Structures are given as structure tokens and as C-alpha cells.
Amino acid sequence: MGKTTNLLAGCLVAGLALSSCTAHDAGSTSIDADQALAYCDTQIRRTLLQVKNDSCLLPRSITTNGQEWSMVNAYDWTSGFWPGILWYDYENTGDEAIKQEAMHYTECLVALLSPHHQGDHDLGFQFLCSFVHAWRLTGNERYKQAALDGAAKLAGFYNPTVGTICSWQHMREQMGWPHNTIMDNMMNLELLFWAARNGGDMAYYDMAESHARVTMENQFRDDYTNYHVAVYDTIDGHFIKGVTNQGLNDESCWARGQAWAIYGYTMVYRETGNKEYLRFAERVADVYLAALPADHVPYWDFDAPGIPDEPKDASAAAITASGLLELSQLEDDKEKGRTYFQAAEQMLATLSAEPYKADGYKPSFLLHSTGNYPAGYEIDAAINYADYYYIEALTRYKDIREKNK
């Protein structure tokens, strides 16, 4: 973790002096949220012309030189993002035709509740982005019940000995990891918190809070970067080691992993009100901001050896922008809140312009995301979760600006 650690040594001494740490101006860079959201609506309609709404196949990614979405079924870990994109578009446009599309693709995910489908930690992504949004925007109790059932299924992967949800059960045999938890799993906790507040078992709250605490205590290095995967013993629950699956190596800082952590711990603070998580979210965010290149979009791994010729990851930027916008509104320090808001605003401004905007190239919102570099797929691609967090961030940004008029 040499590059990141050295950069921190120089930057974090100055606290949140963002302009000196990231080599760009921390001043406000206002963007036209309505215009950006209208662009998203246009791209969504381009996608709808390409996909068949009489099927339950959902768009996932587009290759660097491709023009068409690769499609996946409801069981893919990314299946919730397309209905989630449609629900955000309906929220912003009020278009009933978009609502019907959102309902159709949400219904496709009912298959995840089948007893024949084992599921895994990604049930949080799948149900939160689809059914929870559907219930929030329609009030239909059937959507709420489906989300509660999804939370119950997700809770089944919680290991009380370790205190976290198991992420990849197949890695027990494949890699010899008795119990593993990936940083992505921080995002799935929101479904458990939501369920505990909306008629589900209150034990879900304790599971989610335990997962966040155990992860905080074991899966981060002293400089607040994280291991992609934490491996735990199932007999007494002790932390065995930290490793990577999608990062450069076990000790590197995988960009999207740091983004998941920023967003995740901000959400945990929102749900618990425990300021220990607020302070932790700040530290995790600060290390990310200190290591950013000038355009505010990270390379796929902060320690990748070929920077500046390494692939970028726009998905990490979109996730972080959305997380920082929420963090800015939860802050008890106005100056920090302003810093995080401005950083998110700058990220959105970059993503909303060339070379990251897909307009004229593909029917996605964004270009230049990296899915899994070590495995060699979805490199410099358009990916549905980049688009999901981009439209979420724009929606949050618009709401904040309107509230502060």
C-alpha cells in the first residue's frame, strides 16, 4: 500500500484541506441536475428499445467497443440495478410508462424468493434496489412483503459466531475460507436495517450493526484502507486474514472496495445514530479523497502499477458521490459537510461530461467502469451499477439543492 500510505502522510496532516491533497480546486462546481436526469431518461428509453420487456432478462454491461447490453437473469448479483434505475427515473419524471417498466422488471425478481434458489449476500442489492423502491414510490404492500421476505432470506447467511454475513459460500471449498465477508457486503446491510424498521424481525438490526462493527474492527488497515475480503474462523469467530479477489493484491487499495466502505458506513451511521460510525466514515472517505487523480475518478486500484495508463472505474466514483452527498447532510461539522458535498459535486460534474458520458456512444449513462480487472472481464465497460449510483447521486444532489434554496 505504498503509494496510498505515502500520500496520506502528506495530505491528512492538513485534515480536510481537499484542494492541497487532490491537486484540484475544492470550490463549488454546480451542475444542472435536471439536465443530467433528462439525459438519463433519454438513455433509459434507448435501452428500452433494445431490450425486450416481455422477458425477464435485464441489462448488465456493454463492452468497450460494443453498442448493446449483455443481458442477465434475475439470479445475477446485479439484477436489482435495472429496476432500481427505472424507479429513480419514474420518481424524477412521473412518467407512467416508465413506472410500468419498473413494475415489470421488479416482478421478475420474485423468482429470488423461490425455496429452490439458495441466494447469498447479494439479496440486499437485489431487493433494496427493486422492491424497496417500488414500495416507497407506490405504497403497494405486496412489494413491502417481498422486501421483508428478501431480508429474512438474507439474514439466513448471518453467522452469530463470527458476527457477520457470509458472502461467498462456495469459497469454503474453492479457497479454503471457512467464513468470508467482502466489503461489498456493507451495502447489503441496508436491507436488514430497513426491514427492522418496517415490520421485520428486530434481530435484523442487531445483525446489521454487528456486521458493521466486526468489519470495522478487522477488515481495515491502520491507514483506513480495507481488505476486499476478510476470512474468519467458524469455531471461535477470530479474524484469520485479509485478502483480495478484485483488487491488485492483498495489500492494495481496490477503488470500488473503498467506495463501498464510504457509502456503507455513512448508511450505518444514518441507521444507528452512533457517531463512532460517522467518525469512521469520515476517515474512510478522507483516504479515498486524498488518493484521487485530478479528474476525481479513481483508477481501478489506487496502487495499480501502470498509473496513469491503468483503467479507470467510473462506478467507484458514482458510488462515492452518492455516499458523500448523504454524508455531507449527516455531518455534525459544517465545514466537513461542505467539503464532502463539494467533492461529490465535482465527481458528478466529471461523470456528466466527456469522456465519461455515454451519450452518442452507448445506451448506458456512463463509460469507463471496471468490473473485475484480475479476472479480465468488464474492463473499461459500461456497467449497470455505475448507472444506478449515478442516477441515485443525481437525485440526492437535486433534492439537497432544492432543500437549500
Short mmCIF file of C-alpha atoms in Angstrom, two decimals:
data_model
loop_
_atom_site.label_atom_id
_atom_site.label_comp_id
_atom_site.label_asym_id
_atom_site.label_seq_id
_atom_site.Cartn_x
_atom_site.Cartn_y
_atom_site.Cartn_z
CA MET A 1 0.00 0.00 0.00
CA GLY A 2 2.99 2.27 -0.56
CA LYS A 3 1.52 4.96 -2.79
CA THR A 4 -1.66 5.42 -0.81
CA THR A 5 0.12 5.45 2.53
CA ASN A 6 2.70 7.98 1.39
CA LEU A 7 0.03 10.25 0.00
CA LEU A 8 -1.87 10.10 3.26
CA ALA A 9 1.17 11.07 5.23
CA GLY A 10 1.36 14.30 3.28
CA CYS A 11 -2.33 15.04 2.96
CA LEU A 12 -4.09 14.01 6.11
CA VAL A 13 -1.81 16.12 8.26
CA ALA A 14 -3.75 19.00 6.81
CA GLY A 15 -7.06 17.41 7.77
CA LEU A 16 -9.68 18.15 5.19
CA ALA A 17 -7.72 20.58 3.07
CA LEU A 18 -9.05 18.90 -0.05
CA SER A 19 -7.54 21.26 -2.60
CA SER A 20 -4.00 20.66 -1.39
CA CYS A 21 -4.44 16.90 -1.18
CA THR A 22 -6.00 16.17 -4.53
CA ALA A 23 -4.41 18.79 -6.74
CA HIS A 24 -7.67 20.40 -7.78
CA ASP A 25 -9.85 23.24 -6.66
CA ALA A 26 -12.31 22.35 -3.89
CA GLY A 27 -14.61 25.21 -4.84
CA SER A 28 -18.19 24.58 -5.80
CA THR A 29 -18.81 23.25 -9.31
CA SER A 30 -22.58 23.40 -9.67
CA ILE A 31 -24.16 21.07 -12.21
CA ASP A 32 -27.60 21.12 -13.80
CA ALA A 33 -29.25 18.13 -12.13
CA ASP A 34 -32.42 18.45 -14.20
CA GLN A 35 -30.44 18.35 -17.41
CA ALA A 36 -28.39 15.38 -16.24
CA LEU A 37 -31.52 13.49 -15.15
CA ALA A 38 -33.16 14.25 -18.50
CA TYR A 39 -30.11 12.71 -20.16
CA CYS A 40 -30.58 9.60 -18.00
CA ASP A 41 -34.21 9.39 -19.09
CA THR A 42 -33.17 9.59 -22.74
CA GLN A 43 -30.61 6.81 -22.29
CA ILE A 44 -33.15 4.65 -20.45
CA ARG A 45 -35.52 4.94 -23.39
CA ARG A 46 -32.70 3.94 -25.73
CA THR A 47 -32.14 0.87 -23.58
CA LEU A 48 -35.84 0.02 -23.52
CA LEU A 49 -35.85 0.00 -27.32
CA GLN A 50 -33.01 -2.50 -27.22
CA VAL A 51 -34.30 -4.93 -24.57
CA LYS A 52 -37.48 -6.97 -24.72
CA ASN A 53 -39.87 -6.05 -21.93
CA ASP A 54 -41.78 -9.30 -22.37
CA SER A 55 -38.82 -11.18 -20.93
CA CYS A 56 -37.09 -11.17 -17.58
CA LEU A 57 -33.62 -10.60 -18.92
CA LEU A 58 -32.02 -7.44 -17.56
CA PRO A 59 -29.19 -5.26 -18.95
CA ARG A 60 -25.88 -5.62 -17.12
CA SER A 61 -22.92 -4.26 -19.12
CA ILE A 62 -21.63 -3.13 -22.51
CA THR A 63 -18.09 -3.87 -23.69
CA THR A 64 -15.64 -1.16 -24.64
CA ASN A 65 -16.38 -1.40 -28.35
CA GLY A 66 -19.93 -2.73 -28.07
CA GLN A 67 -23.25 -0.98 -28.53
CA GLU A 68 -25.62 -3.49 -26.98
CA TRP A 69 -26.20 -4.58 -23.42
CA SER A 70 -25.23 -8.05 -22.28
CA MET A 71 -28.27 -9.47 -20.54
CA VAL A 72 -28.61 -11.46 -17.31
CA ASN A 73 -31.44 -13.19 -15.50
CA ALA A 74 -32.89 -12.42 -12.08
CA TYR A 75 -30.30 -14.55 -10.29
CA ASP A 76 -27.34 -12.40 -11.32
CA TRP A 77 -25.99 -10.28 -8.44
CA THR A 78 -26.66 -7.11 -10.45
CA SER A 79 -30.30 -7.87 -11.25
CA GLY A 80 -31.74 -5.23 -8.91
CA PHE A 81 -29.96 -2.29 -10.51
CA TRP A 82 -32.02 -2.05 -13.70
CA PRO A 83 -35.41 -1.91 -11.93
CA GLY A 84 -33.81 0.50 -9.46
CA ILE A 85 -32.73 2.78 -12.32
CA LEU A 86 -36.28 2.70 -13.66
CA TRP A 87 -37.77 3.56 -10.26
CA TYR A 88 -35.45 6.56 -9.92
CA ASP A 89 -36.41 7.65 -13.42
CA TYR A 90 -40.10 7.34 -12.56
CA GLU A 91 -39.51 9.33 -9.36
CA ASN A 92 -37.94 12.13 -11.37
CA THR A 93 -40.24 12.12 -14.41
CA GLY A 94 -43.58 10.85 -13.11
CA ASP A 95 -43.96 9.00 -16.43
CA GLU A 96 -46.47 6.16 -16.07
CA ALA A 97 -44.89 4.23 -18.94
CA ILE A 98 -41.59 4.15 -17.05
CA LYS A 99 -43.48 3.05 -13.93
CA GLN A 100 -44.93 0.11 -15.84
CA GLU A 101 -41.46 -0.92 -16.97
CA ALA A 102 -40.17 -0.62 -13.40
CA MET A 103 -43.02 -2.79 -12.14
CA HIS A 104 -42.40 -5.41 -14.83
CA TYR A 105 -38.70 -5.80 -14.05
CA THR A 106 -39.31 -5.70 -10.30
CA GLU A 107 -41.78 -8.58 -10.65
CA CYS A 108 -39.08 -10.54 -12.43
CA LEU A 109 -37.11 -10.65 -9.19
CA VAL A 110 -39.86 -12.53 -7.32
CA ALA A 111 -38.01 -15.62 -8.55
CA LEU A 112 -35.33 -14.87 -5.94
CA LEU A 113 -37.78 -15.84 -3.20
CA SER A 114 -38.17 -19.38 -4.54
CA PRO A 115 -37.13 -22.02 -1.99
CA HIS A 116 -35.17 -23.60 -4.83
CA HIS A 117 -32.94 -20.50 -5.02
CA GLN A 118 -30.35 -20.51 -2.26
CA GLY A 119 -29.33 -16.88 -2.64
CA ASP A 120 -26.41 -15.15 -0.98
CA HIS A 121 -25.38 -11.78 0.47
CA ASP A 122 -26.35 -10.02 -2.78
CA LEU A 123 -30.01 -10.35 -1.83
CA GLY A 124 -29.54 -6.94 -0.25
CA PHE A 125 -28.60 -5.32 -3.56
CA GLN A 126 -31.34 -7.20 -5.38
CA PHE A 127 -34.27 -6.43 -3.08
CA LEU A 128 -33.33 -2.95 -1.88
CA CYS A 129 -32.89 -1.54 -5.38
CA SER A 130 -36.12 -3.08 -6.67
CA PHE A 131 -38.82 -3.91 -4.14
CA VAL A 132 -37.96 -1.29 -1.52
CA HIS A 133 -38.02 1.48 -4.13
CA ALA A 134 -41.22 0.01 -5.56
CA TRP A 135 -42.91 0.12 -2.15
CA ARG A 136 -41.54 3.59 -1.40
CA LEU A 137 -42.97 5.03 -4.62
CA THR A 138 -46.24 3.10 -4.89
CA GLY A 139 -47.21 2.14 -1.35
CA ASN A 140 -48.08 -1.34 -2.61
CA GLU A 141 -47.88 -3.63 0.41
CA ARG A 142 -47.04 -6.63 -1.78
CA TYR A 143 -43.73 -5.01 -2.65
CA LYS A 144 -43.07 -4.38 1.02
CA GLN A 145 -43.75 -8.00 1.89
CA ALA A 146 -41.44 -9.22 -0.86
CA ALA A 147 -38.66 -6.98 0.50
CA LEU A 148 -39.27 -8.30 4.03
CA ASP A 149 -39.09 -11.86 2.71
CA GLY A 150 -35.84 -10.98 0.95
CA ALA A 151 -34.43 -9.61 4.21
CA ALA A 152 -35.39 -12.81 6.02
CA LYS A 153 -33.56 -14.83 3.39
CA LEU A 154 -30.51 -12.56 3.65
CA ALA A 155 -30.50 -12.92 7.44
CA GLY A 156 -30.07 -16.65 6.97
CA PHE A 157 -26.47 -16.04 5.92
CA TYR A 158 -25.58 -14.37 9.22
CA ASN A 159 -23.11 -16.30 11.36
CA PRO A 160 -23.52 -15.36 15.05
CA THR A 161 -20.14 -16.85 15.97
CA VAL A 162 -18.34 -14.50 13.60
CA GLY A 163 -20.87 -11.68 13.78
CA THR A 164 -21.08 -11.07 10.03
CA ILE A 165 -22.96 -12.30 6.98
CA CYS A 166 -21.13 -14.87 4.87
CA SER A 167 -20.55 -13.54 1.37
CA TRP A 168 -19.34 -16.38 -0.84
CA GLN A 169 -20.21 -19.81 0.48
CA HIS A 170 -18.56 -21.52 -2.49
CA MET A 171 -15.20 -20.12 -1.36
CA ARG A 172 -15.18 -22.55 1.55
CA GLU A 173 -14.27 -25.37 -0.81
CA GLN A 174 -12.69 -23.33 -3.60
CA MET A 175 -10.29 -21.25 -1.48
CA GLY A 176 -10.47 -22.89 1.94
CA TRP A 177 -12.03 -19.80 3.54
CA PRO A 178 -14.21 -21.06 6.44
CA HIS A 179 -16.25 -17.83 6.59
CA ASN A 180 -15.62 -14.87 4.32
CA THR A 181 -17.06 -11.35 4.22
CA ILE A 182 -16.42 -8.99 1.31
CA MET A 183 -16.50 -5.22 1.61
CA ASP A 184 -19.37 -5.09 -0.90
CA ASN A 185 -21.50 -6.66 1.84
CA MET A 186 -21.63 -3.35 3.70
CA MET A 187 -24.19 -2.29 1.11
CA ASN A 188 -26.47 -5.25 1.80
CA LEU A 189 -26.90 -4.27 5.45
CA GLU A 190 -29.31 -1.52 4.45
CA LEU A 191 -32.00 -4.09 3.61
CA LEU A 192 -31.73 -5.53 7.14
CA PHE A 193 -31.94 -2.09 8.75
CA TRP A 194 -34.92 -1.22 6.54
CA ALA A 195 -36.71 -4.46 7.41
CA ALA A 196 -36.20 -3.96 11.15
CA ARG A 197 -37.85 -0.53 10.83
CA ASN A 198 -40.72 -1.78 8.68
CA GLY A 199 -42.21 -4.79 10.38
CA GLY A 200 -39.41 -7.33 10.10
CA ASP A 201 -37.60 -9.09 12.93
CA MET A 202 -35.78 -6.58 15.14
CA ALA A 203 -32.91 -9.06 15.27
CA TYR A 204 -32.07 -7.88 11.75
CA TYR A 205 -30.93 -4.55 13.21
CA ASP A 206 -28.55 -6.32 15.60
CA MET A 207 -27.19 -8.48 12.78
CA ALA A 208 -26.51 -5.46 10.58
CA GLU A 209 -24.89 -3.46 13.38
CA SER A 210 -22.75 -6.43 14.39
CA HIS A 211 -21.62 -6.94 10.81
CA ALA A 212 -20.63 -3.28 10.54
CA ARG A 213 -18.71 -3.34 13.83
CA VAL A 214 -16.87 -6.61 13.20
CA THR A 215 -15.95 -5.40 9.71
CA MET A 216 -14.75 -2.06 11.10
CA GLU A 217 -12.58 -3.80 13.67
CA ASN A 218 -11.00 -6.38 11.38
CA GLN A 219 -11.22 -5.54 7.70
CA PHE A 220 -9.40 -2.19 7.70
CA ARG A 221 -5.73 -1.40 7.88
CA ASP A 222 -4.23 1.25 10.14
CA ASP A 223 -4.47 3.81 7.30
CA TYR A 224 -8.26 3.14 6.89
CA THR A 225 -7.96 1.38 3.55
CA ASN A 226 -9.62 -2.02 3.51
CA TYR A 227 -9.13 -5.62 2.55
CA HIS A 228 -11.62 -6.70 -0.10
CA VAL A 229 -12.19 -10.00 1.73
CA ALA A 230 -11.97 -10.85 5.42
CA VAL A 231 -11.58 -14.52 6.29
CA TYR A 232 -12.82 -15.68 9.70
CA ASP A 233 -12.69 -18.90 11.71
CA THR A 234 -16.08 -20.54 12.24
CA ILE A 235 -15.19 -22.20 15.56
CA ASP A 236 -14.43 -19.10 17.64
CA GLY A 237 -15.01 -16.34 15.04
CA HIS A 238 -11.49 -14.89 15.07
CA PHE A 239 -10.16 -12.95 12.08
CA ILE A 240 -7.73 -15.12 10.09
CA LYS A 241 -6.54 -12.85 7.30
CA GLY A 242 -7.43 -10.18 4.78
CA VAL A 243 -7.16 -10.95 1.07
CA THR A 244 -8.39 -9.64 -2.27
CA ASN A 245 -10.47 -11.02 -5.08
CA GLN A 246 -10.86 -8.00 -7.36
CA GLY A 247 -8.00 -5.75 -6.27
CA LEU A 248 -4.38 -5.69 -7.40
CA ASN A 249 -3.13 -7.72 -4.44
CA ASP A 250 -3.97 -8.44 -0.82
CA GLU A 251 -2.41 -5.20 0.44
CA SER A 252 -3.59 -2.80 -2.28
CA CYS A 253 -6.49 -0.36 -2.13
CA TRP A 254 -9.16 -1.55 -4.57
CA ALA A 255 -11.09 1.59 -5.52
CA ARG A 256 -14.61 0.21 -5.51
CA GLY A 257 -13.98 -1.53 -2.20
CA GLN A 258 -13.15 1.84 -0.64
CA ALA A 259 -16.28 3.29 -2.28
CA TRP A 260 -18.46 0.54 -0.78
CA ALA A 261 -16.99 1.36 2.63
CA ILE A 262 -17.67 5.11 2.34
CA TYR A 263 -21.27 4.55 1.33
CA GLY A 264 -21.77 1.68 3.75
CA TYR A 265 -20.56 3.35 6.93
CA THR A 266 -22.42 6.54 6.10
CA MET A 267 -25.58 4.45 5.85
CA VAL A 268 -24.80 2.64 9.13
CA TYR A 269 -24.45 5.99 10.89
CA ARG A 270 -27.77 7.12 9.42
CA GLU A 271 -29.46 3.96 10.71
CA THR A 272 -27.85 3.78 14.16
CA GLY A 273 -27.07 7.39 15.07
CA ASN A 274 -23.82 6.12 16.59
CA LYS A 275 -21.18 8.80 15.96
CA GLU A 276 -18.42 6.22 16.08
CA TYR A 277 -19.61 5.22 12.60
CA LEU A 278 -19.72 8.85 11.47
CA ARG A 279 -16.12 9.38 12.51
CA PHE A 280 -15.15 6.13 10.79
CA ALA A 281 -16.96 7.08 7.58
CA GLU A 282 -15.01 10.35 7.57
CA ARG A 283 -11.67 8.58 7.87
CA VAL A 284 -12.52 6.11 5.13
CA ALA A 285 -13.70 8.96 2.89
CA ASP A 286 -10.63 11.08 3.59
CA VAL A 287 -8.19 8.36 2.49
CA TYR A 288 -10.14 7.95 -0.76
CA LEU A 289 -10.24 11.69 -1.46
CA ALA A 290 -6.55 12.08 -0.71
CA ALA A 291 -5.63 9.47 -3.31
CA LEU A 292 -7.83 10.69 -6.19
CA PRO A 293 -6.41 11.81 -9.53
CA ALA A 294 -7.24 15.29 -10.79
CA ASP A 295 -10.46 14.32 -12.57
CA HIS A 296 -11.98 12.85 -9.37
CA VAL A 297 -12.47 9.37 -10.92
CA PRO A 298 -10.16 6.70 -9.47
CA TYR A 299 -8.15 4.14 -11.31
CA TRP A 300 -9.48 0.62 -10.70
CA ASP A 301 -6.96 0.16 -7.88
CA PHE A 302 -5.19 3.05 -6.19
CA ASP A 303 -1.96 1.03 -6.19
CA ALA A 304 -2.12 -0.22 -9.78
CA PRO A 305 1.45 -0.12 -11.13
CA GLY A 306 0.74 1.45 -14.53
CA ILE A 307 -0.98 4.66 -13.42
CA PRO A 308 -1.80 6.91 -15.33
CA ASP A 309 -2.31 4.28 -18.04
CA GLU A 310 -4.46 1.97 -15.91
CA PRO A 311 -8.25 1.62 -16.48
CA LYS A 312 -10.50 3.99 -14.56
CA ASP A 313 -13.55 2.95 -12.55
CA ALA A 314 -16.48 5.32 -13.00
CA SER A 315 -18.62 3.00 -10.88
CA ALA A 316 -16.47 3.75 -7.84
CA ALA A 317 -16.86 7.47 -8.50
CA ALA A 318 -20.65 7.19 -8.78
CA ILE A 319 -20.95 5.12 -5.59
CA THR A 320 -18.71 7.54 -3.70
CA ALA A 321 -20.53 10.62 -5.00
CA SER A 322 -23.84 9.25 -3.74
CA GLY A 323 -22.34 8.27 -0.39
CA LEU A 324 -20.60 11.62 0.11
CA LEU A 325 -23.80 13.52 -0.65
CA GLU A 326 -25.52 11.69 2.17
CA LEU A 327 -22.50 12.08 4.44
CA SER A 328 -22.50 15.83 3.79
CA GLN A 329 -26.06 16.07 5.10
CA LEU A 330 -25.43 13.93 8.18
CA GLU A 331 -22.30 15.78 9.27
CA ASP A 332 -22.15 17.46 12.68
CA ASP A 333 -19.26 19.59 11.39
CA LYS A 334 -20.45 22.13 8.80
CA GLU A 335 -17.02 22.57 7.25
CA LYS A 336 -16.60 18.84 6.74
CA GLY A 337 -20.10 18.64 5.35
CA ARG A 338 -19.29 21.38 2.86
CA THR A 339 -16.06 19.60 1.85
CA TYR A 340 -17.84 16.31 1.20
CA PHE A 341 -20.65 18.00 -0.72
CA GLN A 342 -18.18 19.84 -2.95
CA ALA A 343 -16.19 16.67 -3.56
CA ALA A 344 -19.36 14.81 -4.61
CA GLU A 345 -20.39 17.73 -6.80
CA GLN A 346 -17.04 17.64 -8.57
CA MET A 347 -17.36 13.90 -9.15
CA LEU A 348 -20.81 14.32 -10.66
CA ALA A 349 -19.58 17.16 -12.86
CA THR A 350 -16.83 14.95 -14.25
CA LEU A 351 -19.13 11.97 -14.78
CA SER A 352 -21.67 14.21 -16.52
CA ALA A 353 -19.24 15.27 -19.24
CA GLU A 354 -16.84 13.73 -21.72
CA PRO A 355 -15.10 11.34 -21.60
CA TYR A 356 -17.35 9.56 -19.10
CA LYS A 357 -20.74 10.41 -20.57
CA ALA A 358 -22.01 7.67 -22.90
CA ASP A 359 -24.31 9.89 -24.98
CA GLY A 360 -23.79 9.14 -28.67
CA TYR A 361 -21.76 6.01 -27.94
CA LYS A 362 -23.92 3.59 -25.98
CA PRO A 363 -27.38 3.48 -24.33
CA SER A 364 -25.82 3.48 -20.85
CA PHE A 365 -25.31 6.61 -18.73
CA LEU A 366 -21.58 6.22 -18.12
CA LEU A 367 -18.45 4.85 -19.76
CA HIS A 368 -15.14 3.65 -18.29
CA SER A 369 -16.04 1.39 -15.39
CA THR A 370 -14.04 -1.64 -14.33
CA GLY A 371 -15.85 -4.74 -13.12
CA ASN A 372 -13.19 -7.34 -12.31
CA TYR A 373 -9.73 -6.50 -13.63
CA PRO A 374 -7.88 -9.56 -12.27
CA ALA A 375 -10.48 -11.88 -13.81
CA GLY A 376 -10.33 -9.97 -17.09
CA TYR A 377 -13.94 -9.01 -17.59
CA GLU A 378 -15.94 -5.76 -17.79
CA ILE A 379 -12.79 -3.68 -18.15
CA ASP A 380 -13.37 -0.15 -19.49
CA ALA A 381 -17.04 -1.04 -19.79
CA ALA A 382 -20.46 0.46 -19.21
CA ILE A 383 -21.97 -1.29 -16.16
CA ASN A 384 -25.46 -1.11 -14.67
CA TYR A 385 -24.38 -0.42 -11.09
CA ALA A 386 -22.35 2.58 -12.23
CA ASP A 387 -25.54 3.91 -13.82
CA TYR A 388 -27.65 3.09 -10.77
CA TYR A 389 -25.48 5.01 -8.31
CA TYR A 390 -25.08 7.86 -10.80
CA ILE A 391 -28.85 8.42 -11.08
CA GLU A 392 -29.18 7.97 -7.31
CA ALA A 393 -26.47 10.57 -6.73
CA LEU A 394 -28.13 13.00 -9.15
CA THR A 395 -31.46 12.53 -7.38
CA ARG A 396 -29.85 13.16 -3.99
CA TYR A 397 -27.99 16.17 -5.36
CA LYS A 398 -31.19 17.67 -6.78
CA ASP A 399 -33.05 17.11 -3.51
CA ILE A 400 -30.28 18.77 -1.48
CA ARG A 401 -30.12 21.78 -3.79
CA GLU A 402 -33.90 22.22 -3.68
CA LYS A 403 -34.00 21.99 0.11
CA ASN A 404 -31.29 24.62 0.40
CA LYS A 405 -32.89 27.17 -1.93
#
